[in-house]
Coordinates of C-alpha atoms and ligand atoms in Angstrom, one line a residue:
X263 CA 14.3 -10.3 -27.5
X264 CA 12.1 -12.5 -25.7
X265 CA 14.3 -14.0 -23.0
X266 CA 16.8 -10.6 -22.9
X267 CA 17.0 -8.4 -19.8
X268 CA 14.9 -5.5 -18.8
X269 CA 17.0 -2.7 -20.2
X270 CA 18.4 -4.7 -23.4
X271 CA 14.6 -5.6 -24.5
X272 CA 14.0 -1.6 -24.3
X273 CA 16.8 -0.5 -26.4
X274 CA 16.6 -3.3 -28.9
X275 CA 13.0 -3.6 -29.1
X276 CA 12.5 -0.9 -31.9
X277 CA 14.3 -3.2 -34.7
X278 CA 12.4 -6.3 -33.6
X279 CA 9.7 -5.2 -37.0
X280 CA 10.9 -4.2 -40.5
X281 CA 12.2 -0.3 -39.6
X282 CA 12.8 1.8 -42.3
X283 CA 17.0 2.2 -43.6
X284 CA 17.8 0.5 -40.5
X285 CA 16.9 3.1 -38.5
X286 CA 17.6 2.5 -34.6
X287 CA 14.4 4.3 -33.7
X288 CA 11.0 3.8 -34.7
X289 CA 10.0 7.7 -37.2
X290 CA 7.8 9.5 -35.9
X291 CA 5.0 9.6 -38.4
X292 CA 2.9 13.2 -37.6
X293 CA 0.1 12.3 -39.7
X294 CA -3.5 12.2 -38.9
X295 CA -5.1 10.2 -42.1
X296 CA -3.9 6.9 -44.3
X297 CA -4.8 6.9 -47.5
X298 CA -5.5 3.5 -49.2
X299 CA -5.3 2.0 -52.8
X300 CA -8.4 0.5 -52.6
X301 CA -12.0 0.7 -51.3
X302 CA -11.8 -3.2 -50.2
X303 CA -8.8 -2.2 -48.2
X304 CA -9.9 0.2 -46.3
X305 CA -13.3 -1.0 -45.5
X306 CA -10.9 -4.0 -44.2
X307 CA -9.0 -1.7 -42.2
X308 CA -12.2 -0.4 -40.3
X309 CA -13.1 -4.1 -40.0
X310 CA -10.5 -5.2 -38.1
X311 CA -9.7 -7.7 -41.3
X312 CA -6.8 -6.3 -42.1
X313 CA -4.1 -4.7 -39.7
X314 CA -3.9 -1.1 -40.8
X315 CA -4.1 2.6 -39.1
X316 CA -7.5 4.6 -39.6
X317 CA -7.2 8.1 -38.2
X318 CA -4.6 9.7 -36.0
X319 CA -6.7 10.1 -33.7
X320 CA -6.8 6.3 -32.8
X321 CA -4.1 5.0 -34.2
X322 CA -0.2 6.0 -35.3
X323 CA 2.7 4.0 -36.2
X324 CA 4.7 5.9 -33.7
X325 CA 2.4 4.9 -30.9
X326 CA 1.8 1.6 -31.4
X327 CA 5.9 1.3 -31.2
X328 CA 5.8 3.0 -27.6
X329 CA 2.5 0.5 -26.8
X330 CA 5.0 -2.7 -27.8
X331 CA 7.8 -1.1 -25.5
X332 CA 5.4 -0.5 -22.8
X333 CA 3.8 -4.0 -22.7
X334 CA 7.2 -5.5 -22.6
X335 CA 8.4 -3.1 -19.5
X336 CA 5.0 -4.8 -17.9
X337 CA 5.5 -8.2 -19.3
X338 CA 1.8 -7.4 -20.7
X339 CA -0.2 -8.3 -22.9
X340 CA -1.2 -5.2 -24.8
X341 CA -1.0 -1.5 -23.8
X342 CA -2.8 2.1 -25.0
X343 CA -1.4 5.0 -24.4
X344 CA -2.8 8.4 -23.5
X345 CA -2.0 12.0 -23.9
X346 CA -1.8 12.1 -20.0
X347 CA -1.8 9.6 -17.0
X348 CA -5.1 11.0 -15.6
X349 CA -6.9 10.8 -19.2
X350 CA -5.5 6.7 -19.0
X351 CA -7.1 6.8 -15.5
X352 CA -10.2 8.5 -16.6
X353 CA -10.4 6.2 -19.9
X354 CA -9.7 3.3 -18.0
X355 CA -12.6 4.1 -15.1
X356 CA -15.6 5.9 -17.7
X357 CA -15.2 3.0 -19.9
X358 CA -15.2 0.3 -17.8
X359 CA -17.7 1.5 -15.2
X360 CA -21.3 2.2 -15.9
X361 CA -23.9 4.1 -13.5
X362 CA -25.0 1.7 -10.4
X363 CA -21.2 0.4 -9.9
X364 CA -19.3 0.5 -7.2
X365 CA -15.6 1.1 -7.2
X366 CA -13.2 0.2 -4.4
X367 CA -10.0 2.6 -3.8
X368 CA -7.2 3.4 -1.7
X369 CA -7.5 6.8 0.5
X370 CA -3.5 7.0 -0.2
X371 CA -4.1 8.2 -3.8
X372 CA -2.6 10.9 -6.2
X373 CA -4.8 14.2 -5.5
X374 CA -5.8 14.2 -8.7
X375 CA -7.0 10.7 -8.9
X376 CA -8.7 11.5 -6.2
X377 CA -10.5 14.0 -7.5
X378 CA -11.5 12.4 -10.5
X379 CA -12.5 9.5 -8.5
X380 CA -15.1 12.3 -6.9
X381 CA -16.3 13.3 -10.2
X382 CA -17.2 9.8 -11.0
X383 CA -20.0 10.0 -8.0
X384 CA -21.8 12.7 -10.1
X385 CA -22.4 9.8 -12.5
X386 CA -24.2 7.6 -10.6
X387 CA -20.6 5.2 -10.0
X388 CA -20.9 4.7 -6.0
X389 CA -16.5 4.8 -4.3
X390 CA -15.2 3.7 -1.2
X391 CA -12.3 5.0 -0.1
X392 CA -9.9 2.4 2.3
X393 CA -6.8 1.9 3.9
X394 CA -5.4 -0.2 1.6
X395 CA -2.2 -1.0 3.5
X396 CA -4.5 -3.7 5.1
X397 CA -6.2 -6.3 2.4
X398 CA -9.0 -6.4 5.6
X399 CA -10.0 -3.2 5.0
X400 CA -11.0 -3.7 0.5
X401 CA -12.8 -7.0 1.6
X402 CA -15.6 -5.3 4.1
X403 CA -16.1 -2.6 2.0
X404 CA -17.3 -5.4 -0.8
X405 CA -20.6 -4.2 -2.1
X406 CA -23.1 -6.8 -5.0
X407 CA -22.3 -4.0 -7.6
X408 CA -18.2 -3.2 -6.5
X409 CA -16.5 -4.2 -9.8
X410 CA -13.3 -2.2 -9.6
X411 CA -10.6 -2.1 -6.8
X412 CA -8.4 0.5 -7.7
X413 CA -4.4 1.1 -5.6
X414 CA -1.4 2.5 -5.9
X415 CA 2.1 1.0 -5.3
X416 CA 4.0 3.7 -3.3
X417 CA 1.7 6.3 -2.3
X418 CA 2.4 10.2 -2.5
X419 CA 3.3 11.8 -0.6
X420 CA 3.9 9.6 2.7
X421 CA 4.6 6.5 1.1
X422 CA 2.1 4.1 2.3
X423 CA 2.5 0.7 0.2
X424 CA -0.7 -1.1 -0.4
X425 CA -0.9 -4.8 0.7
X426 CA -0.7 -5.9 -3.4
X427 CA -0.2 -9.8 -3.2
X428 CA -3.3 -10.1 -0.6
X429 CA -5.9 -7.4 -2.9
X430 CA -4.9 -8.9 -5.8
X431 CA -5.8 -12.6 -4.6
X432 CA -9.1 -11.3 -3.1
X433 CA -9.8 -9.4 -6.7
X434 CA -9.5 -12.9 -8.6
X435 CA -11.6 -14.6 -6.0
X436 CA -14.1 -12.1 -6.7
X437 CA -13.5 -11.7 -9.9
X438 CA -13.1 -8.0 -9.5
X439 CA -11.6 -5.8 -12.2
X440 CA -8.1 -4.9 -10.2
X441 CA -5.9 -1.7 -11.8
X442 CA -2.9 -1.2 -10.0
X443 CA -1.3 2.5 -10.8
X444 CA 2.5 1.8 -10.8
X445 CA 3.5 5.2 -11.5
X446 CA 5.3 5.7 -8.3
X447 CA 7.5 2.0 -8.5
X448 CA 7.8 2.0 -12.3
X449 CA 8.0 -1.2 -13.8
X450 CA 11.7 -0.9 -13.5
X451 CA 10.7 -1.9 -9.5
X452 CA 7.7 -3.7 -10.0
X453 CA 5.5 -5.4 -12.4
X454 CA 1.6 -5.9 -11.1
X455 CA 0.9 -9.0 -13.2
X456 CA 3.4 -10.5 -10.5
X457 CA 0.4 -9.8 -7.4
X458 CA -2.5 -10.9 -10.0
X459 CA -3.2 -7.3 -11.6
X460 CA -5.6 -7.0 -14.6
X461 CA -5.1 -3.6 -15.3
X462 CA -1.2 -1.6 -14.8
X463 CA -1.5 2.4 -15.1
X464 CA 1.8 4.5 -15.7
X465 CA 1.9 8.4 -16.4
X466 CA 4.7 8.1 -18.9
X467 CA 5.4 12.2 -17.9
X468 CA 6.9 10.8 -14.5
X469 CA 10.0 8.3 -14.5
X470 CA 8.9 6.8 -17.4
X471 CA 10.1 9.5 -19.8
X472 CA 12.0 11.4 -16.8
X473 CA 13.5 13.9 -18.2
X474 CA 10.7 16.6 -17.5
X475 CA 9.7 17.1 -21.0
X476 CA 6.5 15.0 -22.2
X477 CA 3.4 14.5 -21.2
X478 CA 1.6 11.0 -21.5
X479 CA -0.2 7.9 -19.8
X480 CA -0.7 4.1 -20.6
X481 CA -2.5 1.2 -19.4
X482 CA -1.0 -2.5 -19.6
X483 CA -3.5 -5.3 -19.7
X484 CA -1.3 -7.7 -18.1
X485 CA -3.6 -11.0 -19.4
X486 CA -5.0 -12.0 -16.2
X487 CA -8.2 -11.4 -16.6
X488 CA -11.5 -12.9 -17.9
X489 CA -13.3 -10.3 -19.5
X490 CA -15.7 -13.0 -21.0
X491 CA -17.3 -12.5 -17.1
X492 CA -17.3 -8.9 -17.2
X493 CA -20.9 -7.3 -17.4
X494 CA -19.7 -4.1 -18.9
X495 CA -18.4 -5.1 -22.0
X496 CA -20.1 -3.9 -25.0
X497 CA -22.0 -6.7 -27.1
X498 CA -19.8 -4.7 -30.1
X499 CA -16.6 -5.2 -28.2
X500 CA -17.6 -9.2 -27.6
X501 CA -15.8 -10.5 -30.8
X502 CA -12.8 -12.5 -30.9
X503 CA -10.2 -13.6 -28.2
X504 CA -12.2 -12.4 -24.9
X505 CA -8.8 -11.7 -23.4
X506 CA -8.5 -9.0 -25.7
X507 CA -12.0 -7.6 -24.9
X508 CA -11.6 -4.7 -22.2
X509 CA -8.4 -3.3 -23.2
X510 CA -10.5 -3.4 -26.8
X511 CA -13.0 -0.9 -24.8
X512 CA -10.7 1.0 -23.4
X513 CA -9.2 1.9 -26.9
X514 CA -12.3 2.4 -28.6
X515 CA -14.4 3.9 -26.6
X516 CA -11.8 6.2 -24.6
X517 CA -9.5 6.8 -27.1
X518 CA -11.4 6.7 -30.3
X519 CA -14.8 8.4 -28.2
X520 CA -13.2 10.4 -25.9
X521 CA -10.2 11.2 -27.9
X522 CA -7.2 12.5 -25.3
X523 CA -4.8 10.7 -28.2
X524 CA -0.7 10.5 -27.3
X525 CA 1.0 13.0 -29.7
X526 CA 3.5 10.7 -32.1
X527 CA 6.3 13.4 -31.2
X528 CA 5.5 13.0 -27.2
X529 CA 5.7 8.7 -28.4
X530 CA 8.8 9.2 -30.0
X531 CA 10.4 11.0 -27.2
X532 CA 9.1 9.0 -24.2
X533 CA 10.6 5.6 -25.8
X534 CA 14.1 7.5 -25.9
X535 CA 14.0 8.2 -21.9
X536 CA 12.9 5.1 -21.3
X537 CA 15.6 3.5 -22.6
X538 CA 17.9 5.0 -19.7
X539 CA 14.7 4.4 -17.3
X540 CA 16.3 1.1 -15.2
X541 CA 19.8 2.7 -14.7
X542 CA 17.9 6.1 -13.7
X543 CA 16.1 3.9 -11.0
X544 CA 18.7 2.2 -9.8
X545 CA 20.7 5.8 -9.3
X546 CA 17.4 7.6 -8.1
X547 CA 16.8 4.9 -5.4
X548 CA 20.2 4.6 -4.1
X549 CA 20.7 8.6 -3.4
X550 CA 17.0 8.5 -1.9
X551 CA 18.2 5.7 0.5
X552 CA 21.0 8.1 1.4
X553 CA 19.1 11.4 2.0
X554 CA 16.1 8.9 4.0
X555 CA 19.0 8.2 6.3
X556 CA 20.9 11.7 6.5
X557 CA 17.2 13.2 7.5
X558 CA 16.5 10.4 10.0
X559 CA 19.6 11.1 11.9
X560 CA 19.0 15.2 11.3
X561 CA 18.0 16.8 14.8
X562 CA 15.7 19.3 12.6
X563 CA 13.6 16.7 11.3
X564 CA 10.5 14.9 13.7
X565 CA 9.5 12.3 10.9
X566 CA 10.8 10.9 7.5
X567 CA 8.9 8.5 5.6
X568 CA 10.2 6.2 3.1
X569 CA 9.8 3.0 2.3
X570 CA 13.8 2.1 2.5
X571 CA 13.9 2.9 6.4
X572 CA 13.5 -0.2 8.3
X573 CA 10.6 1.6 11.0
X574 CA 8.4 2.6 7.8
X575 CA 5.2 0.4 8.6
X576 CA 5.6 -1.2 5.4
X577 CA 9.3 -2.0 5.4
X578 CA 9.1 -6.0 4.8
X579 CA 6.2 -5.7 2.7
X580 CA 8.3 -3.4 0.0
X581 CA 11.1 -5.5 0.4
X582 CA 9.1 -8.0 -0.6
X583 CA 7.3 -6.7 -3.4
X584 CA 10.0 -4.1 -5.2
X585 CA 13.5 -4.4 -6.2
X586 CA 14.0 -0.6 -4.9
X587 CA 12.4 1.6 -2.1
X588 CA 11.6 4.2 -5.0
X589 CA 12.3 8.0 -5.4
X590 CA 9.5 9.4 -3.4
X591 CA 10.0 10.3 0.1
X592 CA 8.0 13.4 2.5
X593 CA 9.8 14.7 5.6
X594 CA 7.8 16.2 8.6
X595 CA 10.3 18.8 10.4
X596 CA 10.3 19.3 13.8
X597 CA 9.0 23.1 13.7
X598 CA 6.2 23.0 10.8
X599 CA 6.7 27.0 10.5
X600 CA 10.0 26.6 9.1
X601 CA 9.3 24.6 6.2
X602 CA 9.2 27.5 3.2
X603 CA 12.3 28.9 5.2
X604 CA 14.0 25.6 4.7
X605 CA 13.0 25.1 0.7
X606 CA 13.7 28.5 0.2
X607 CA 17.1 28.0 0.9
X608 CA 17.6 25.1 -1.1
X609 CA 19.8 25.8 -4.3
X610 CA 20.3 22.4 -6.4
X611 CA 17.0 21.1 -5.6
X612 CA 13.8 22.9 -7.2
X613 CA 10.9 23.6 -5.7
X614 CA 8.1 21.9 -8.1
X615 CA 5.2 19.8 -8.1
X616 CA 6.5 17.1 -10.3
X617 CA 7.7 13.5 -9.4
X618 CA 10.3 11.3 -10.8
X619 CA 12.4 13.4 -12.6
X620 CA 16.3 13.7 -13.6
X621 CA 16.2 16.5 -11.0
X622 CA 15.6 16.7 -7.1
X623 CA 12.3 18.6 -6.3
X624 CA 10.9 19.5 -3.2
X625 CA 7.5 20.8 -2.7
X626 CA 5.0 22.0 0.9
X627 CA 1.9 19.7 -0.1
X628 CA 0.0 20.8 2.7
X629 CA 0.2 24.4 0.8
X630 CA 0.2 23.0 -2.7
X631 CA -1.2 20.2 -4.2
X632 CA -3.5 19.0 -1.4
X633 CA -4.5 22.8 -0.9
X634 CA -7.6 21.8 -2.1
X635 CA -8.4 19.3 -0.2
X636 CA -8.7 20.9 2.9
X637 CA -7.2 19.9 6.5
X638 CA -9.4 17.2 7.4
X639 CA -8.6 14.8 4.6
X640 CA -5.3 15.8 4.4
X641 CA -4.7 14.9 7.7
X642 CA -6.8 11.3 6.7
X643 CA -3.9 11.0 4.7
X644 CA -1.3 11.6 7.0
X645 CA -0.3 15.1 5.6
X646 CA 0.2 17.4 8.3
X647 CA 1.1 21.3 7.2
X648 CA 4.7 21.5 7.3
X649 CA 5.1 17.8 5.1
X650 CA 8.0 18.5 2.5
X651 CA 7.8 15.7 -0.4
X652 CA 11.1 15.2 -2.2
X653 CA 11.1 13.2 -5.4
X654 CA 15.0 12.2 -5.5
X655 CA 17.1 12.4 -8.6
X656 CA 19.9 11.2 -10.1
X657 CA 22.6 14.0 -9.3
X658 CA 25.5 13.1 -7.7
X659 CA 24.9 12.3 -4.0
X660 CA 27.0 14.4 -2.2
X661 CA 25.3 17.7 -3.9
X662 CA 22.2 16.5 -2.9
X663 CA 23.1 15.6 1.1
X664 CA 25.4 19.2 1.1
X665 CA 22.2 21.2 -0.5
X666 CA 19.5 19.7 2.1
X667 CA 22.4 20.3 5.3
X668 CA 22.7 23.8 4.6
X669 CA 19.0 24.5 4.2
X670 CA 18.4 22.8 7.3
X671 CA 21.2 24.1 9.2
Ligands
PLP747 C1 1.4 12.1 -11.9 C2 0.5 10.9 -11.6 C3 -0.6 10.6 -12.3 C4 -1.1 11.5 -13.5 O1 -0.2 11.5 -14.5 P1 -0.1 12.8 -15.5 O2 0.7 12.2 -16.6 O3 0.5 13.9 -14.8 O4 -1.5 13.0 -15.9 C5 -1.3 9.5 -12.0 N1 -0.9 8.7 -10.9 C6 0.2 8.9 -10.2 C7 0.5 8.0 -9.1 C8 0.9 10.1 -10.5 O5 2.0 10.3 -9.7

């Protein structure tokens, strides 16, 4: 399936290994142990002699059939996956990072992220938070210790898109660890390893699985790195092919220690939606491109932001970098006060917190998820208090453009 298309290495890729009676789907195998025959085998399964699964925990069959698919969405080289984006973004960061390190991030960041990246101060890791639209901005905040520079592609909720290509070149000059969280473009839209990435992040639960039903999170080593450099890596974890060294870490010590393991049942069911997850794009982005437009002629609205629209500051760079503008847009209206009177009226769309599913949703961030933040960094983030993010679906356009006209009529 090597040389197949996008979609056609998805659905095919299951029967690529022996599968049982022919099966089109991998089983999902709910087990937590494997028994062995022998002693010799299974001390050569714990020492990595012998392929072989130890404990549920770390391993499953089911699993390690979603990893393959995932790698291959981000023409990777290997992938784990998590029970959660955030515990792939927390595995990824507590492994990798030690006290006295400096990370490098993007202020346009999922809030959650964000706060995890606050936690990570109370253990001794030293962030920076930057505009990350301009490369300028990661390069002066370049510390002796920084060792991670951590972006998104399309940010939430006002869309900024980070300048990948030029980060990316300054991470491999610098031989800085760079993740790239591509949640938000999917690798339907965008592959990281193509702006020098070592590290791709997806929460499966978003467009990935899409249908608003599992929870999970992987991370793609995309085989651009040199781990043999990296200080952090474990003298345990230096054995073997050095390429294979920090997403080694990341299994072990964050999956195996920290143990925030992918159910086989949510693996099982996040390889079926993404086998639908290109044409889901393709429909998602073209009715977001439609409702961008219908709100940016709409006399009711003062701002809409989304990448697709040719006065979004990063316009050219997105046309660049994806093959779509994405599902994700926010709307400022003209009278901030209206905004719960305008999503309460809405009847096809649902008001929820969720992004990238088969369904429109519509949510006031400034009252929701960046509640917490508080006004001044929302507004550092370009949120004001009546913001409206819409993460676009794949119902028939018209129904969407008719349900947004009469709430804001
Ligand atoms: C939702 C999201 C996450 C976290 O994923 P979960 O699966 O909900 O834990 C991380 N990054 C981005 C950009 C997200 O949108």
């Amino acid at each position: 399936m090597k040389d197949k298309g996008f979609t056609t290495k998805i659905v095919h890729g299951d029967r690529e290994s022996p599968i049982e009676h022919g099966s089109v789907h991998k089983p999902v195998h709910n087990v937590v142990l494997y028994g062995y025959k022998s002693a010799e085998e299974l001390a050569a399964v714990f020492q990595n002699r012998q392929p072989g699964y130890s404990y549920g925990r770390q391993n499953n069959p089911t699993t390690t059939a979603l990893q393959s698919k995932i790698s291959a969405l981000e023409a990777g080289s290997d992938s784990v996956c998590f029970a959660t984006g955030m515990a792939a973004i927390a595995a990824t960061c507590l492994t990798l990072l030690k006290a006295g390190d400096h990370l490098i991030s993007s202020q346009f960041l999922f809030g959650n992220t964000n706060s995890f990246f606050q936690t990570l101060t109370q253990f001794g890791i030293d962030v920076t938070f930057v505009d990350a639209t301009d490369a300028a901005n990661v390069k002066a905040a370049l510390q002796p210790n920084t060792r991670m520079v951590f972006v998104e592609t399309i940010a939430n909720p006002c869309t900024q898109v980070a300048d990948l290509q030029t980060i990316g070149e300054f991470c491999h000059q610098q031989q800085l660890v760079y993740v790239v969280d591509n949640t938000m473009s999917s690798p339907a839209l965008f592959r990281p390893k193509a702006v020098g990435a070592s590290l791709s992040i997806n929460s499966l639960s978003k467009i990935i699985a899409g249908h608003g039903e599992v929870l999970g999170g992987s991370v793609t080593d995309l085989g651009q790195y040199d781990w043999s450099g990296y200080p952090n890596i474990n003298p345990s974890y230096r054995t073997g092919d050095p390429q294979k060294w920090g997403l080694q870490q990341i299994r072990k010590k964050g999956l195996r220690d920290m143990g925030a393991t992918l159910a086989p049942d949510s693996a099982h069911r996040i390889a079926i939606g993404a086998e639908t997850l290109a044409l889901r794009v393709e429909k998602a982005c073209s009715n977001a491109q439609a409702l961008a437009e219908f709100f940016d002629r709409h006399p009711a609205v003062k701002r809409v932001y989304y990448p697709g629209l040719a006065d979004h500051p990063q316009n050219r760079r997105a046309q660049e970098l994806f093959s779509g503008f994405g599902s994700l847009m926010s709307i400022d209206l003209v009278d901030d006060d209206t905004c719960f009177e305008v999503l309460n009226k809405l009847q096809c769309v649902v008001l929820s917190s969720h992004l990238g599913d088969n369904r429109t949703l519509a949510i006031p961030v400034a009252h929701t998820i960046f509640y917490e933040m508080g006004p001044e960094r929302r507004a550092s983030m370009g949120i004001s208090e009546g913001t409206i993010r819409i993460s676009v679906g794949i119902e028939d356009q018209a129904d969407l453009l008719a349900d947004f006209a009469q709430a804001l009529s």
